[in-house]
PDB file of C-alpha atoms and ligand atoms in Angstrom:
ATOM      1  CA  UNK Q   1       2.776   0.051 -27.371  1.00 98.00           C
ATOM      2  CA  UNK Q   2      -0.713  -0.515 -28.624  1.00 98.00           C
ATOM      3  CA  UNK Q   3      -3.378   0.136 -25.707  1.00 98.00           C
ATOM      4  CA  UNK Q   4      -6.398  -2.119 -26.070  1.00 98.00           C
ATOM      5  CA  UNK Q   5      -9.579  -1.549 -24.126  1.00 98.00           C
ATOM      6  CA  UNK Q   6     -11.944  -3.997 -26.055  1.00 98.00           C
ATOM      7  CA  UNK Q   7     -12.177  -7.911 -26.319  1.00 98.00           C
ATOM      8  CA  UNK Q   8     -13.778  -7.492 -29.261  1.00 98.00           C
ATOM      9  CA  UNK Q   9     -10.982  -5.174 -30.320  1.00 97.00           C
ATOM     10  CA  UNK Q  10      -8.432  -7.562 -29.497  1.00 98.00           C
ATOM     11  CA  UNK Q  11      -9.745 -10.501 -31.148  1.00 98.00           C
ATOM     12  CA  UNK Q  12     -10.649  -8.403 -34.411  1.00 98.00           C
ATOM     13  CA  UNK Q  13      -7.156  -7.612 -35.048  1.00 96.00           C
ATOM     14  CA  UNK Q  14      -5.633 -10.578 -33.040  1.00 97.00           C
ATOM     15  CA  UNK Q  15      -1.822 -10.582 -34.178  1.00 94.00           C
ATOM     16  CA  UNK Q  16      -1.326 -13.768 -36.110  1.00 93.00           C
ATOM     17  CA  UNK Q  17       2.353 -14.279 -35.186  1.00 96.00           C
ATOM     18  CA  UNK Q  18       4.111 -16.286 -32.232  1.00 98.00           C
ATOM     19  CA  UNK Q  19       2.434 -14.224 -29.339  1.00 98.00           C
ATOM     20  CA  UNK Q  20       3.902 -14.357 -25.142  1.00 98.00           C
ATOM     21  CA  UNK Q  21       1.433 -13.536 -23.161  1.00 99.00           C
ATOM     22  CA  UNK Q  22       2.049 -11.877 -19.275  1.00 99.00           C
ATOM     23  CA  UNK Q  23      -1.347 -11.742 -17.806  1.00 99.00           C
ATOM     24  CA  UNK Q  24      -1.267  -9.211 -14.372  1.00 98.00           C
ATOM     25  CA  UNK Q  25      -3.733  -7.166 -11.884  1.00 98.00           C
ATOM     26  CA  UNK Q  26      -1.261  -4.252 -12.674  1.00 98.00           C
ATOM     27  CA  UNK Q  27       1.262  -2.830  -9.475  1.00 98.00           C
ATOM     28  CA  UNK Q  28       4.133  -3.751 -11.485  1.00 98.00           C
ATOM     29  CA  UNK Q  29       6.970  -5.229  -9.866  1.00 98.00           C
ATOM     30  CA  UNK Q  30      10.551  -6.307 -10.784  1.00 98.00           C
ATOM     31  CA  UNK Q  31       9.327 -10.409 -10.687  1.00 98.00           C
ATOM     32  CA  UNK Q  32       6.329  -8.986 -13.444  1.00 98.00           C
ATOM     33  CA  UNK Q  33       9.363  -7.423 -15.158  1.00 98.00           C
ATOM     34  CA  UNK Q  34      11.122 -11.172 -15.420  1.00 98.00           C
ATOM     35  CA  UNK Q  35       8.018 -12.632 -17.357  1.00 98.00           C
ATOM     36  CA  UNK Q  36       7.660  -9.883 -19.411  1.00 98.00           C
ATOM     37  CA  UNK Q  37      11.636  -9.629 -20.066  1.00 98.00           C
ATOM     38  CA  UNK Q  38      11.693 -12.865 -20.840  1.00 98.00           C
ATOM     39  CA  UNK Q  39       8.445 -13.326 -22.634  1.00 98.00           C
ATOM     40  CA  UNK Q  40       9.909 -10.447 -24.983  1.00 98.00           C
ATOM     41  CA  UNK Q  41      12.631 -12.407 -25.617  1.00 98.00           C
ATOM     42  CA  UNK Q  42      11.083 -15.482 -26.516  1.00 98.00           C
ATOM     43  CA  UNK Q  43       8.315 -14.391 -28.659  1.00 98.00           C
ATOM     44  CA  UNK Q  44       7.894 -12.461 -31.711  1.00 98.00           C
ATOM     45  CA  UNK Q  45       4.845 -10.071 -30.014  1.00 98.00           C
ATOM     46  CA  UNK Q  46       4.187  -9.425 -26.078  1.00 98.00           C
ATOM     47  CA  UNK Q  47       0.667  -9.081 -24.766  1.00 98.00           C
ATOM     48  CA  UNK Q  48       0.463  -8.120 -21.264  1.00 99.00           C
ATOM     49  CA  UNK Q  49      -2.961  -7.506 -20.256  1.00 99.00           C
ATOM     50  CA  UNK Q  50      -4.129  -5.005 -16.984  1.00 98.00           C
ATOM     51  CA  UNK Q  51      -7.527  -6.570 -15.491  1.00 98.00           C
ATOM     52  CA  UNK Q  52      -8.172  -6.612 -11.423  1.00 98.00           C
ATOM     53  CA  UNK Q  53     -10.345 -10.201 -11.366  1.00 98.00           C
ATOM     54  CA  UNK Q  54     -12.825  -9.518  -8.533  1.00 98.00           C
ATOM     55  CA  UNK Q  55     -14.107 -12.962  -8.891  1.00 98.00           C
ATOM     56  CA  UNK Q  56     -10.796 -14.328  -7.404  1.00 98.00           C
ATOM     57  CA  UNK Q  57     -11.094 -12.178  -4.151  1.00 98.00           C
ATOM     58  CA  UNK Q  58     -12.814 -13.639  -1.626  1.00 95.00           C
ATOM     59  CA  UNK Q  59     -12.002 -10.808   0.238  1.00 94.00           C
ATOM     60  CA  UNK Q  60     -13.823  -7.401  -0.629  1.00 95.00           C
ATOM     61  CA  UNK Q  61     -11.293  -5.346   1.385  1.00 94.00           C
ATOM     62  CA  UNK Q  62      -8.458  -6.729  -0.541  1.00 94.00           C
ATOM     63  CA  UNK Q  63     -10.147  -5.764  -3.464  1.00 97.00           C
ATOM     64  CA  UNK Q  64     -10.603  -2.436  -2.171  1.00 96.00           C
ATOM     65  CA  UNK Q  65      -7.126  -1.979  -1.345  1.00 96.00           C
ATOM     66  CA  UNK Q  66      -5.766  -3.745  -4.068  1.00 97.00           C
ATOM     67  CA  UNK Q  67      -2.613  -1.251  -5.086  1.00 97.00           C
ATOM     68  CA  UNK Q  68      -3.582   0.285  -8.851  1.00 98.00           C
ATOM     69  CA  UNK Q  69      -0.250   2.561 -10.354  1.00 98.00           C
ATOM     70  CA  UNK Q  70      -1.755   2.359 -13.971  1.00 98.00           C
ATOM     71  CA  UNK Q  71       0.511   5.401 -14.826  1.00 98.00           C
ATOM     72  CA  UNK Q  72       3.687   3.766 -13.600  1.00 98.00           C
ATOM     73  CA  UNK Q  73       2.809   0.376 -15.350  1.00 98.00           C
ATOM     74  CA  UNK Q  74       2.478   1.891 -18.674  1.00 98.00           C
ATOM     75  CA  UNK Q  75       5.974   3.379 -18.713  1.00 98.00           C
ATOM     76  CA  UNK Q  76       7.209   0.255 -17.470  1.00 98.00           C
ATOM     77  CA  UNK Q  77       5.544  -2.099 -20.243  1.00 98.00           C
ATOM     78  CA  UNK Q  78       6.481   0.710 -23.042  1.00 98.00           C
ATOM     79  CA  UNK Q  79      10.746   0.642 -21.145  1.00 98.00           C
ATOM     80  CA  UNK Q  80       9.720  -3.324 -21.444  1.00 98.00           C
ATOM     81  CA  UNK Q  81       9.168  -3.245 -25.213  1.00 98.00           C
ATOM     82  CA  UNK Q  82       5.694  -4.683 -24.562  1.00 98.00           C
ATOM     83  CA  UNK Q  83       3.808  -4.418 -27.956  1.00 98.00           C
ATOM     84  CA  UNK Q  84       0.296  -4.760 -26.525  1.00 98.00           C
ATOM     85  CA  UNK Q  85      -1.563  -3.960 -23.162  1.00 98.00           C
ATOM     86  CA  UNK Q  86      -4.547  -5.062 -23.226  1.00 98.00           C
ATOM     87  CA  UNK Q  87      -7.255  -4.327 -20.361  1.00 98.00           C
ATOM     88  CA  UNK Q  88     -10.763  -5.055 -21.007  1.00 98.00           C
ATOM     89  CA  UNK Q  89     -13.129  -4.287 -18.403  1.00 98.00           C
ATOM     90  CA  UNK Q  90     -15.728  -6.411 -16.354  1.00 98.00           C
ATOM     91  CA  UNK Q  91     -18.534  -6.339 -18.417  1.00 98.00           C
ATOM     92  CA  UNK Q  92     -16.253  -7.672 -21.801  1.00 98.00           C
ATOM     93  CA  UNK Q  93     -14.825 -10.603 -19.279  1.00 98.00           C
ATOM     94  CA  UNK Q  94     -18.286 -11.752 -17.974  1.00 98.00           C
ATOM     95  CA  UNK Q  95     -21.001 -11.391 -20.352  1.00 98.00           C
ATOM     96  CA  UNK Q  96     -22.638 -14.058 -18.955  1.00 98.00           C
ATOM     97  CA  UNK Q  97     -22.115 -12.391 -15.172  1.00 98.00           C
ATOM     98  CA  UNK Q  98     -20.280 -15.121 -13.823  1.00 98.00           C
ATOM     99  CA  UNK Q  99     -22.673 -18.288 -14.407  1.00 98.00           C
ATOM    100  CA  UNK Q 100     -19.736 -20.101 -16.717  1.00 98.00           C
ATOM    101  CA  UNK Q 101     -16.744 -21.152 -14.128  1.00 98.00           C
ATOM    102  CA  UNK Q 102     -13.898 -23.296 -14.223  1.00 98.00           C
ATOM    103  CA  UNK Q 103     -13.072 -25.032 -11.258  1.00 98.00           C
ATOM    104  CA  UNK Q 104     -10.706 -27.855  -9.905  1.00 98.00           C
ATOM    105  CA  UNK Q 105     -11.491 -30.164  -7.107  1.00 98.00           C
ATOM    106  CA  UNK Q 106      -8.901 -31.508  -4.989  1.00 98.00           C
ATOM    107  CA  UNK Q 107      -5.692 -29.479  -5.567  1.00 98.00           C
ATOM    108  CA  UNK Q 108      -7.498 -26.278  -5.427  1.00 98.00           C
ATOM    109  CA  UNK Q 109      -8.890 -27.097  -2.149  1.00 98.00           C
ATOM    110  CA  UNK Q 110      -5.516 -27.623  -0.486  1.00 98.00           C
ATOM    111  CA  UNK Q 111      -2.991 -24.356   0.553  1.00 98.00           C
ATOM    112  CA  UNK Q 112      -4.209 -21.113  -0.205  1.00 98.00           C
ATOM    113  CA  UNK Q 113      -7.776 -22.478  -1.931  1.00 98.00           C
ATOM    114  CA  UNK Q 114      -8.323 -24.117   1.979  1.00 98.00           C
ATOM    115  CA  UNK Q 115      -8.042 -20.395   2.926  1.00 98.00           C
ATOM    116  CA  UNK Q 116      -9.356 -18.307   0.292  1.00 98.00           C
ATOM    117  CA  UNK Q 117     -12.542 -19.961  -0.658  1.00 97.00           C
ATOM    118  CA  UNK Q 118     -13.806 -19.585  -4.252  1.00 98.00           C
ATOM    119  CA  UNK Q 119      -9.968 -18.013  -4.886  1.00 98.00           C
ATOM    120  CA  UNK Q 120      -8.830 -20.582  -7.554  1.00 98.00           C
ATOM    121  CA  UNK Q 121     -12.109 -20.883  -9.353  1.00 98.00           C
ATOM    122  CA  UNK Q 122     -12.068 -17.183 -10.303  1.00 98.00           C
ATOM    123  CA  UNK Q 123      -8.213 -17.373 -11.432  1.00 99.00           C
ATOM    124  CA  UNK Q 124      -8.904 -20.505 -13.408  1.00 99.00           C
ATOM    125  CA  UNK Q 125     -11.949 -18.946 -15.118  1.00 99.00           C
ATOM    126  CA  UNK Q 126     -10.127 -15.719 -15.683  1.00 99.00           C
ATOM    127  CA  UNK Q 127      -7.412 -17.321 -17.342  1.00 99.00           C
ATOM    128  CA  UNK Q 128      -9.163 -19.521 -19.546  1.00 99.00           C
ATOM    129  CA  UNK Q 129     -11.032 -16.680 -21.056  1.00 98.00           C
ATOM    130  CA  UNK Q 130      -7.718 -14.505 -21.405  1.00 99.00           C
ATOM    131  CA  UNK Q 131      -6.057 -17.251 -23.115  1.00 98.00           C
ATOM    132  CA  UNK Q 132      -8.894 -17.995 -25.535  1.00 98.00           C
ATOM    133  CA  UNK Q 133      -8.990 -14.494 -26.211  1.00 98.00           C
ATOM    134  CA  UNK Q 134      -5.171 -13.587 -26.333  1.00 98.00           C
ATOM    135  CA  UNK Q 135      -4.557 -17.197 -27.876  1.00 98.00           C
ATOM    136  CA  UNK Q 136      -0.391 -16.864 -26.991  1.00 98.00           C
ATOM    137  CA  UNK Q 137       2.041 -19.474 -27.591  1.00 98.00           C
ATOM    138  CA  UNK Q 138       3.474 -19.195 -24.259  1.00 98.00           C
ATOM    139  CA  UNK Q 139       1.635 -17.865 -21.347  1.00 99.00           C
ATOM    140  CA  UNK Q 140       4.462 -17.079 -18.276  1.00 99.00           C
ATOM    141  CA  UNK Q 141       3.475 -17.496 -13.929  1.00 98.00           C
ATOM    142  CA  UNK Q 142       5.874 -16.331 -11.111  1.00 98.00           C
ATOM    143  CA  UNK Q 143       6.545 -19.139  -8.583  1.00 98.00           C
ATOM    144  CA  UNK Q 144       5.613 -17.047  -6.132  1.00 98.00           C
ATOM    145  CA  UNK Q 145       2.027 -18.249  -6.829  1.00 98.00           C
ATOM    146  CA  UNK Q 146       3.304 -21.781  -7.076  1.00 98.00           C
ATOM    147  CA  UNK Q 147      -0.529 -23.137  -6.643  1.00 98.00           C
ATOM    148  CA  UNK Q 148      -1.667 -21.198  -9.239  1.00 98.00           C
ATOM    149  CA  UNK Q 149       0.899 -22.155 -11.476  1.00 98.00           C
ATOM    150  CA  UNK Q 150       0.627 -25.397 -11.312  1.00 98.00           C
ATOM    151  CA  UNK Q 151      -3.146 -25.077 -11.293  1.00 98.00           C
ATOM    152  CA  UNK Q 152      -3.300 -23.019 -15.005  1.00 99.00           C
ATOM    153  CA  UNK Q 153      -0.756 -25.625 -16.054  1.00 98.00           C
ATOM    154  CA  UNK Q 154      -3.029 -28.614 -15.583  1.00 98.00           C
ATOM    155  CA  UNK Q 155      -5.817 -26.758 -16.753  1.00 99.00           C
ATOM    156  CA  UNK Q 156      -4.290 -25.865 -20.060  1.00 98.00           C
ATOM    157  CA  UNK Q 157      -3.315 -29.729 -20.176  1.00 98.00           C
ATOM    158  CA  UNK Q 158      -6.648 -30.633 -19.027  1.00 98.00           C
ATOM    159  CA  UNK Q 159      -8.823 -28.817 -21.360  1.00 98.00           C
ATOM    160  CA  UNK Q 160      -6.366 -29.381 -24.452  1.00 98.00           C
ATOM    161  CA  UNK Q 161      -5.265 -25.489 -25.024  1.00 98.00           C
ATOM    162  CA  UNK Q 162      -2.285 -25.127 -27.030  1.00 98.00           C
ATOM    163  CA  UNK Q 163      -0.494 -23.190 -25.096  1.00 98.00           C
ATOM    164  CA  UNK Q 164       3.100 -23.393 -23.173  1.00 98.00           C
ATOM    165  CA  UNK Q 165       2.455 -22.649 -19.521  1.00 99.00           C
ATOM    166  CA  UNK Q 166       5.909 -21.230 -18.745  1.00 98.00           C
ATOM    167  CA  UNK Q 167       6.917 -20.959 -14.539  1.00 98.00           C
ATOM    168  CA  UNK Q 168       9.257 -18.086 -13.990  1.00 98.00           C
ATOM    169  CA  UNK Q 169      11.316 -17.939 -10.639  1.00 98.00           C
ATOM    170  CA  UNK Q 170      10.763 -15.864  -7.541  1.00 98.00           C
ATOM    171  CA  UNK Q 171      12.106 -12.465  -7.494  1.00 98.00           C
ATOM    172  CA  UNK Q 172      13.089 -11.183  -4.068  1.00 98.00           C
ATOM    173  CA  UNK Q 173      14.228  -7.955  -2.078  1.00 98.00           C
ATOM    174  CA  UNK Q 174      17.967  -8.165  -1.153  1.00 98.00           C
ATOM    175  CA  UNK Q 175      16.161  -8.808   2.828  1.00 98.00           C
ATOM    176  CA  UNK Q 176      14.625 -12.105   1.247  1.00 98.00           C
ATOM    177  CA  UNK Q 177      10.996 -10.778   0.630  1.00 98.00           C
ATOM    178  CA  UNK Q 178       9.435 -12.559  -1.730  1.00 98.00           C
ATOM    179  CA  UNK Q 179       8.151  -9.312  -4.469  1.00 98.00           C
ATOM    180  CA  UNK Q 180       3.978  -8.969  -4.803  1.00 98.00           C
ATOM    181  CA  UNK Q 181       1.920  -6.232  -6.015  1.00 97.00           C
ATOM    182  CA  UNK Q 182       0.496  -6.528  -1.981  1.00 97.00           C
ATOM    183  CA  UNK Q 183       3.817  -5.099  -0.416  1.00 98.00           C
ATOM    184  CA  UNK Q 184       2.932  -1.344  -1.575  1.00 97.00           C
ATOM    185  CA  UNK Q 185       0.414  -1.871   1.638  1.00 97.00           C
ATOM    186  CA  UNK Q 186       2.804  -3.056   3.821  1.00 98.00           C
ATOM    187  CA  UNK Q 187       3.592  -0.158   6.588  1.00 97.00           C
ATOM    188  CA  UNK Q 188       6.891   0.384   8.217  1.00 97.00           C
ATOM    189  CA  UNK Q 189       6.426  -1.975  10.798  1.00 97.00           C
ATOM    190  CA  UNK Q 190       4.958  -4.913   8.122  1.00 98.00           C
ATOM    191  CA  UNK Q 191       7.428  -4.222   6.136  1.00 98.00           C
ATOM    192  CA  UNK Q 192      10.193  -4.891   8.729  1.00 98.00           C
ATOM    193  CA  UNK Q 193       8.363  -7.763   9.599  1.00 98.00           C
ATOM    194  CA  UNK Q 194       7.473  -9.174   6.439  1.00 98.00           C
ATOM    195  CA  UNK Q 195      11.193 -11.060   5.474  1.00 98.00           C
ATOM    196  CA  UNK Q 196      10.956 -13.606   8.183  1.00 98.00           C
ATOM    197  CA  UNK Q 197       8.517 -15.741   6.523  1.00 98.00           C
ATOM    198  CA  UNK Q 198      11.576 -16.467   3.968  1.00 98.00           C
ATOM    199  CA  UNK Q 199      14.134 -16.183   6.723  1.00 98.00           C
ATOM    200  CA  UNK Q 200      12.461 -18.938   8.245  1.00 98.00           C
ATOM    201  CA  UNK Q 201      10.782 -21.347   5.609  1.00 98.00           C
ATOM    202  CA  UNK Q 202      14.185 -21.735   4.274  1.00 98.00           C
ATOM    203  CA  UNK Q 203      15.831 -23.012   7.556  1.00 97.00           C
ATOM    204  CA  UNK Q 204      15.852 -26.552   8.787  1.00 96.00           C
ATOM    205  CA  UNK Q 205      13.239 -26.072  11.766  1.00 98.00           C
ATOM    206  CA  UNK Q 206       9.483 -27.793  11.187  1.00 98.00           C
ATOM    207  CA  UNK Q 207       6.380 -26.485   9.828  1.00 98.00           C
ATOM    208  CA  UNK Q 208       5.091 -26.450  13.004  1.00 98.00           C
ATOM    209  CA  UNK Q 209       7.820 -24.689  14.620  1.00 98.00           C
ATOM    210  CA  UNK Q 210       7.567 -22.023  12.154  1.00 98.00           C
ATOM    211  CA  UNK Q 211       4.102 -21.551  12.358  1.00 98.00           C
ATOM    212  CA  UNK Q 212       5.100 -20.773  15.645  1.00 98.00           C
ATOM    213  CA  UNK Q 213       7.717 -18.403  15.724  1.00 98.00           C
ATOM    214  CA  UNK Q 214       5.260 -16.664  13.048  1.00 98.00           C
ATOM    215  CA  UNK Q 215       2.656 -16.064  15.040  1.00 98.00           C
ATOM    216  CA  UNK Q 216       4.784 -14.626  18.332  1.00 98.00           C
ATOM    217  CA  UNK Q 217       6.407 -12.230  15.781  1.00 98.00           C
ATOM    218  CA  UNK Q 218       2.816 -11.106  15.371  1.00 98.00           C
ATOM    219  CA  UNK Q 219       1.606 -13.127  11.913  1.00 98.00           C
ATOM    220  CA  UNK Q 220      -1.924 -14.222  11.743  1.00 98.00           C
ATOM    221  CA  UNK Q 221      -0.399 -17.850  10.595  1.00 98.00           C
ATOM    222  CA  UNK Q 222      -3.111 -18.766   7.757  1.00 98.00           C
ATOM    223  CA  UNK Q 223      -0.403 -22.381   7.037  1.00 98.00           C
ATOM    224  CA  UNK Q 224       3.091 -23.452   7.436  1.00 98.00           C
ATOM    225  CA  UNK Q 225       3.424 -27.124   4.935  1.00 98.00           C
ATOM    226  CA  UNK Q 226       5.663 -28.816   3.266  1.00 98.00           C
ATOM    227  CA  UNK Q 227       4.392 -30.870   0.431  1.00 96.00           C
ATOM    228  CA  UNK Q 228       5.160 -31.633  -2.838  1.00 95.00           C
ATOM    229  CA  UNK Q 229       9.331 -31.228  -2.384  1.00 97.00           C
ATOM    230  CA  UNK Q 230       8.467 -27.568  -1.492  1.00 98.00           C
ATOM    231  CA  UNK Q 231       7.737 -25.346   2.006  1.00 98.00           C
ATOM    232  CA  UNK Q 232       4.853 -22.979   1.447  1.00 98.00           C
ATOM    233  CA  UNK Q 233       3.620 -20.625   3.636  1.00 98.00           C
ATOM    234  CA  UNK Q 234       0.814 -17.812   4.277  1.00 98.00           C
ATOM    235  CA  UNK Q 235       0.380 -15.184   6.632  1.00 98.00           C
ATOM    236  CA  UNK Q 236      -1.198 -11.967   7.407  1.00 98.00           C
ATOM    237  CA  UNK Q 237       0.915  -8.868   8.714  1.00 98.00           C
ATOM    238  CA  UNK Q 238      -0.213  -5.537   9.318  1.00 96.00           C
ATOM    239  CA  UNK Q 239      -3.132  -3.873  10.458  1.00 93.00           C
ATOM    240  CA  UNK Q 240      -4.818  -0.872   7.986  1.00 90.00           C
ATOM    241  CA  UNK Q 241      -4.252  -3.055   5.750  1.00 95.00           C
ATOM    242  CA  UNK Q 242      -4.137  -6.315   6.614  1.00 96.00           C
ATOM    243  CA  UNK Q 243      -1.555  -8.132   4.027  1.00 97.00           C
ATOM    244  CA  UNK Q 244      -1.652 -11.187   2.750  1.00 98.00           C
ATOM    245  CA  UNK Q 245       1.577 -12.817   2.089  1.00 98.00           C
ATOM    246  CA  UNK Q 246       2.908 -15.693   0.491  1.00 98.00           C
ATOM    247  CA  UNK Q 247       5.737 -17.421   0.000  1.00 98.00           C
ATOM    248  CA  UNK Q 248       7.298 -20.778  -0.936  1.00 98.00           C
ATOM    249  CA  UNK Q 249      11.034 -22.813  -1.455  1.00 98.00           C
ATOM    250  CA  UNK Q 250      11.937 -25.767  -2.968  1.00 98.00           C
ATOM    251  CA  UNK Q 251      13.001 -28.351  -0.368  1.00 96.00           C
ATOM    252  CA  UNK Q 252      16.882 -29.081  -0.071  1.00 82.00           C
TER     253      UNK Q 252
HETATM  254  O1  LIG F 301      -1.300 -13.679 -10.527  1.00 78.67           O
HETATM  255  C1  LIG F 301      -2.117 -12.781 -10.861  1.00 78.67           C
HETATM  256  O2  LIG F 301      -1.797 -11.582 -10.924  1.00 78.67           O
HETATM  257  C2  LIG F 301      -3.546 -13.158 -11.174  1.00 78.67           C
HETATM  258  O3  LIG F 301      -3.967 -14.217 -10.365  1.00 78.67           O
HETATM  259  C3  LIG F 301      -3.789 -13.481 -12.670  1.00 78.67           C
HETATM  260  C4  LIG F 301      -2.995 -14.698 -13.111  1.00 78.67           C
HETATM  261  C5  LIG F 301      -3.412 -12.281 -13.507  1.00 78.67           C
HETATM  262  C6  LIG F 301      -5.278 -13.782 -12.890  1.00 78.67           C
HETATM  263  O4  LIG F 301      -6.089 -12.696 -12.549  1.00 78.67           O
END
């Protein structure tokens, strides 16, 4: 595997063949290892780039705490067959220090953008300068982050990119826990905890009702909503840190 720490770099010797592309913040999990699996099979190269957006925090502590196992991740991209990592570094993203953004205005604003503000404008402009620079043919999105899936889609329509925006499905722990690079924070007692947001988006009681039984079992309940022929759901569990989870299913 070819480790890339330059844009420049990268678009000097960009690989002029059918390229999948599995852009991550790193803390590789088993539902990163789908994307990349399957990107691998699909595409004559794999690019998988490393790069911890802050502009899509909107939370400084998460940042802080965000889980980094760089050592781990590059023995799981090389197991992979990943032919590329590429992880440029702030300064290569944002020459021009953040002034250029893309945004969206009403989908964005619903969910987790109602919650997280500023969140989808730094994922949107993150990923429309990785894919100019990585230039794949297919560019692959765990459902987990449904919203943001469907966001990059849209944008990639919007804006004309010729690129396949390719959903993968949620991976889970045999308990139902949906897998995100966030769990390595969860403690003991999170962790216990942290399964009934499936456990109970996937049963027949209301949004409302959920929300409920969320926050007695000691969730911070950020929204419990069913729209668009799917439940999602966020909550906060824990206390040093506080986690952010999310979570959604399709409606039966
Ligand atoms: O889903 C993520 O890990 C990030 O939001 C992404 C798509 C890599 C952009 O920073």
């Amino acid at each position: 595997m070819k480790i890339v720490d330059s844009v420049a770099g990268y678009i000097k010797d960009r690989p002029a063949v059918d390229v999948g592309f599995v852009p991550t913040m790193g803390a590789l999990h088993k539902g990163h290892e789908s994307l990349i699996r399957r990107s691998v099979a699909e595409s004559n190269i794999t690019v998988v780039s490393i790069y911890v957006n802050p502009t899509q925090f909107d939370n400084q502590r998460d940042l802080a705490v965000y889980p980094d196992t760089l050592a781990e991740d590059k023995a799981i991209l090389e197991d992979l067959g990943v032919d590329v990592l590429l992880m440029p570094t702030f300064e290569q993203i944002y020459p021009d220090g953040f002034r250029y953004q893309v945004s969206e205005s009403e989908f964005s604003r619903e969910l987790c953008g109602a919650h997280r503000d500023g969140h989808f404008t730094g994922v949107l402009t993150v990923v429309m300068k990785l894919l100019n620079i990585v230039r794949p043919a297919r560019a692959y999105f765990g459902e987990k982050d449904f919203q943001q899936f469907q966001l990059i889609k849209d944008m990639a329509r919007t804006f004309f990119l010729d690129v396949e925006i390719v959903p993968c499905e949620i991976v889970r722990e045999s308990d139902g826990l949906a897998l995100s690079s966030r769990n390595l924070n969860l403690d003991a007692c999170a962790r216990e905890k942290a399964p009934l947001i499936h456990n109970l988006i996937s049963g027949n009681s209301t949004d409302d009702e959920i929300a409920r039984r969320l926050a007695i079992a000691g969730f911070d309940v950020d929204y419990v909503q069913s729209r668009y022929g799917r439940r999602f759901a966020a909550a906060k569990v824990g206390e040093n840190p506080v986690v952010r989870l999310i979570d959604n299913v399709p409606l039966s």
